[in-house]
GROMACS .gro file of C-alpha atoms in nm:
model
  169
    1UNK     CA    1   3.075  30.500  -4.810
    2UNK     CA    2   3.033  30.538  -4.441
    3UNK     CA    3   3.005  30.270  -4.198
    4UNK     CA    4   2.706  30.364  -3.965
    5UNK     CA    5   2.763  30.043  -3.725
    6UNK     CA    6   2.880  29.690  -3.682
    7UNK     CA    7   2.621  29.383  -3.583
    8UNK     CA    8   2.706  29.105  -3.376
    9UNK     CA    9   2.579  28.748  -3.390
   10UNK     CA   10   2.199  28.771  -3.220
   11UNK     CA   11   2.150  29.145  -3.305
   12UNK     CA   12   1.879  29.291  -3.498
   13UNK     CA   13   1.928  29.463  -3.865
   14UNK     CA   14   1.690  29.612  -4.077
   15UNK     CA   15   1.479  29.800  -3.824
   16UNK     CA   16   1.527  30.115  -4.049
   17UNK     CA   17   1.328  29.964  -4.330
   18UNK     CA   18   1.012  29.938  -4.107
   19UNK     CA   19   0.885  30.282  -4.168
   20UNK     CA   20   0.847  30.271  -4.553
   21UNK     CA   21   0.945  29.912  -4.626
   22UNK     CA   22   1.255  30.027  -4.784
   23UNK     CA   23   1.608  30.027  -4.654
   24UNK     CA   24   1.838  30.336  -4.663
   25UNK     CA   25   2.167  30.148  -4.604
   26UNK     CA   26   2.336  29.807  -4.698
   27UNK     CA   27   2.473  29.556  -4.462
   28UNK     CA   28   2.801  29.370  -4.581
   29UNK     CA   29   2.873  29.043  -4.391
   30UNK     CA   30   3.275  29.061  -4.259
   31UNK     CA   31   3.266  28.707  -4.203
   32UNK     CA   32   3.075  28.373  -4.247
   33UNK     CA   33   2.745  28.460  -4.132
   34UNK     CA   34   2.394  28.319  -4.089
   35UNK     CA   35   2.074  28.521  -4.096
   36UNK     CA   36   1.707  28.492  -4.025
   37UNK     CA   37   1.505  28.688  -4.275
   38UNK     CA   38   1.161  28.808  -4.153
   39UNK     CA   39   0.938  28.978  -4.398
   40UNK     CA   40   0.732  29.292  -4.286
   41UNK     CA   41   0.398  29.123  -4.339
   42UNK     CA   42   0.501  28.827  -4.097
   43UNK     CA   43   0.657  29.017  -3.849
   44UNK     CA   44   0.301  29.198  -3.864
   45UNK     CA   45   0.126  28.907  -3.837
   46UNK     CA   46   0.363  28.777  -3.557
   47UNK     CA   47   0.290  29.059  -3.343
   48UNK     CA   48  -0.106  29.019  -3.374
   49UNK     CA   49  -0.052  28.637  -3.265
   50UNK     CA   50   0.236  28.666  -3.009
   51UNK     CA   51   0.148  28.874  -2.713
   52UNK     CA   52   0.433  29.108  -2.607
   53UNK     CA   53   0.620  29.101  -2.918
   54UNK     CA   54   0.513  29.430  -3.034
   55UNK     CA   55   0.641  29.587  -2.672
   56UNK     CA   56   0.979  29.396  -2.707
   57UNK     CA   57   1.009  29.534  -3.074
   58UNK     CA   58   0.940  29.911  -2.938
   59UNK     CA   59   1.184  29.864  -2.663
   60UNK     CA   60   1.466  29.760  -2.924
   61UNK     CA   61   1.373  30.042  -3.149
   62UNK     CA   62   1.364  30.256  -2.871
   63UNK     CA   63   1.734  30.136  -2.746
   64UNK     CA   64   1.872  30.165  -3.103
   65UNK     CA   65   1.756  30.515  -3.137
   66UNK     CA   66   1.912  30.567  -2.772
   67UNK     CA   67   2.213  30.414  -2.890
   68UNK     CA   68   2.253  30.602  -3.218
   69UNK     CA   69   2.208  30.933  -3.018
   70UNK     CA   70   2.488  30.823  -2.783
   71UNK     CA   71   2.707  30.738  -3.071
   72UNK     CA   72   2.645  31.103  -3.195
   73UNK     CA   73   2.733  31.263  -2.875
   74UNK     CA   74   3.062  31.066  -2.900
   75UNK     CA   75   3.154  31.119  -3.226
   76UNK     CA   76   3.081  31.515  -3.169
   77UNK     CA   77   3.237  31.582  -2.813
   78UNK     CA   78   3.504  31.299  -2.746
   79UNK     CA   79   3.855  31.279  -2.829
   80UNK     CA   80   4.017  31.024  -3.065
   81UNK     CA   81   4.141  30.826  -2.760
   82UNK     CA   82   3.776  30.830  -2.618
   83UNK     CA   83   3.611  30.732  -2.926
   84UNK     CA   84   3.839  30.417  -2.960
   85UNK     CA   85   3.805  30.323  -2.619
   86UNK     CA   86   3.414  30.376  -2.605
   87UNK     CA   87   3.412  30.165  -2.924
   88UNK     CA   88   3.628  29.877  -2.778
   89UNK     CA   89   3.426  29.863  -2.452
   90UNK     CA   90   3.098  29.864  -2.663
   91UNK     CA   91   3.194  29.544  -2.792
   92UNK     CA   92   3.315  29.424  -2.471
   93UNK     CA   93   2.988  29.446  -2.315
   94UNK     CA   94   2.792  29.327  -2.648
   95UNK     CA   95   3.021  29.033  -2.641
   96UNK     CA   96   2.926  28.981  -2.291
   97UNK     CA   97   2.579  28.996  -2.307
   98UNK     CA   98   2.588  28.704  -2.551
   99UNK     CA   99   2.780  28.483  -2.320
  100UNK     CA  100   3.097  28.554  -2.471
  101UNK     CA  101   3.448  28.677  -2.347
  102UNK     CA  102   3.416  29.054  -2.261
  103UNK     CA  103   3.798  29.053  -2.293
  104UNK     CA  104   3.939  28.840  -2.519
  105UNK     CA  105   3.743  28.866  -2.887
  106UNK     CA  106   3.820  28.919  -3.265
  107UNK     CA  107   3.755  29.238  -3.441
  108UNK     CA  108   3.609  29.133  -3.780
  109UNK     CA  109   3.628  29.473  -3.925
  110UNK     CA  110   3.957  29.644  -4.069
  111UNK     CA  111   4.100  29.934  -3.880
  112UNK     CA  112   3.991  30.132  -4.194
  113UNK     CA  113   3.630  30.051  -4.118
  114UNK     CA  114   3.681  30.111  -3.746
  115UNK     CA  115   3.835  30.485  -3.814
  116UNK     CA  116   3.546  30.547  -4.096
  117UNK     CA  117   3.285  30.436  -3.824
  118UNK     CA  118   3.457  30.668  -3.565
  119UNK     CA  119   3.558  30.957  -3.766
  120UNK     CA  120   3.914  30.871  -3.745
  121UNK     CA  121   4.202  30.820  -4.010
  122UNK     CA  122   4.341  30.452  -4.029
  123UNK     CA  123   4.650  30.609  -3.877
  124UNK     CA  124   4.512  30.736  -3.573
  125UNK     CA  125   4.334  30.419  -3.516
  126UNK     CA  126   4.654  30.226  -3.560
  127UNK     CA  127   4.886  30.482  -3.348
  128UNK     CA  128   4.571  30.451  -3.079
  129UNK     CA  129   4.609  30.047  -3.034
  130UNK     CA  130   4.977  30.096  -3.017
  131UNK     CA  131   4.950  30.318  -2.734
  132UNK     CA  132   4.683  30.127  -2.563
  133UNK     CA  133   4.930  29.826  -2.593
  134UNK     CA  134   5.246  30.024  -2.446
  135UNK     CA  135   5.022  30.133  -2.169
  136UNK     CA  136   4.906  29.761  -2.090
  137UNK     CA  137   4.576  29.807  -2.157
  138UNK     CA  138   4.577  29.626  -2.484
  139UNK     CA  139   4.719  29.310  -2.637
  140UNK     CA  140   4.667  29.328  -2.994
  141UNK     CA  141   4.778  29.050  -3.244
  142UNK     CA  142   4.612  29.126  -3.599
  143UNK     CA  143   4.265  29.138  -3.532
  144UNK     CA  144   4.260  28.955  -3.189
  145UNK     CA  145   4.204  29.216  -2.901
  146UNK     CA  146   4.278  29.124  -2.542
  147UNK     CA  147   4.153  29.365  -2.271
  148UNK     CA  148   4.435  29.333  -2.020
  149UNK     CA  149   4.323  29.635  -1.791
  150UNK     CA  150   3.938  29.710  -1.810
  151UNK     CA  151   3.941  29.957  -1.540
  152UNK     CA  152   4.173  30.185  -1.716
  153UNK     CA  153   4.027  30.120  -2.070
  154UNK     CA  154   3.694  30.247  -1.884
  155UNK     CA  155   3.883  30.532  -1.736
  156UNK     CA  156   3.984  30.654  -2.109
  157UNK     CA  157   3.624  30.753  -2.128
  158UNK     CA  158   3.444  31.037  -1.965
  159UNK     CA  159   3.170  30.936  -1.786
  160UNK     CA  160   3.169  30.580  -1.920
  161UNK     CA  161   2.857  30.401  -1.867
  162UNK     CA  162   2.864  30.008  -1.940
  163UNK     CA  163   2.502  30.034  -2.102
  164UNK     CA  164   2.553  30.359  -2.291
  165UNK     CA  165   2.689  30.224  -2.615
  166UNK     CA  166   2.547  29.887  -2.644
  167UNK     CA  167   2.335  29.833  -2.940
  168UNK     CA  168   1.965  29.695  -2.980
  169UNK     CA  169   1.954  29.314  -2.940
   0.00000   0.00000   0.00000
């Protein structure tokens, strides 16, 4: 099993199935979830009748490709510390875009899932959370995260850009 990403409320999933109407991956809900399913045929019909929808979908698909490329770069070139910092900053930005707190949020995923996603061991993820707490960058209480020093967390990711690791929405 390989974790390929984490979706937040309001984010699209399933764009990968548009090319051949089949999905190469599974989605697993980590907490209580509501979804709105739209068949490909309904989506096509909506694109014909709603002016601009196809352009919005193309923008979202393009953004998803760009985000995936940046994630591959992160996984291939960054240190463990940079990977975790970029992941936490990505969540921060994505929550902020949804009108939620960017500095205090819950992680619905386990440390093991985070490690799987970032190519790190669970021990490394736990050790980094501890280090970030000791440095005063984060407060961690089980799955609750409070970013106490956002500039220092951003400083842990070379060339950090707020939009770099946000997924399509």
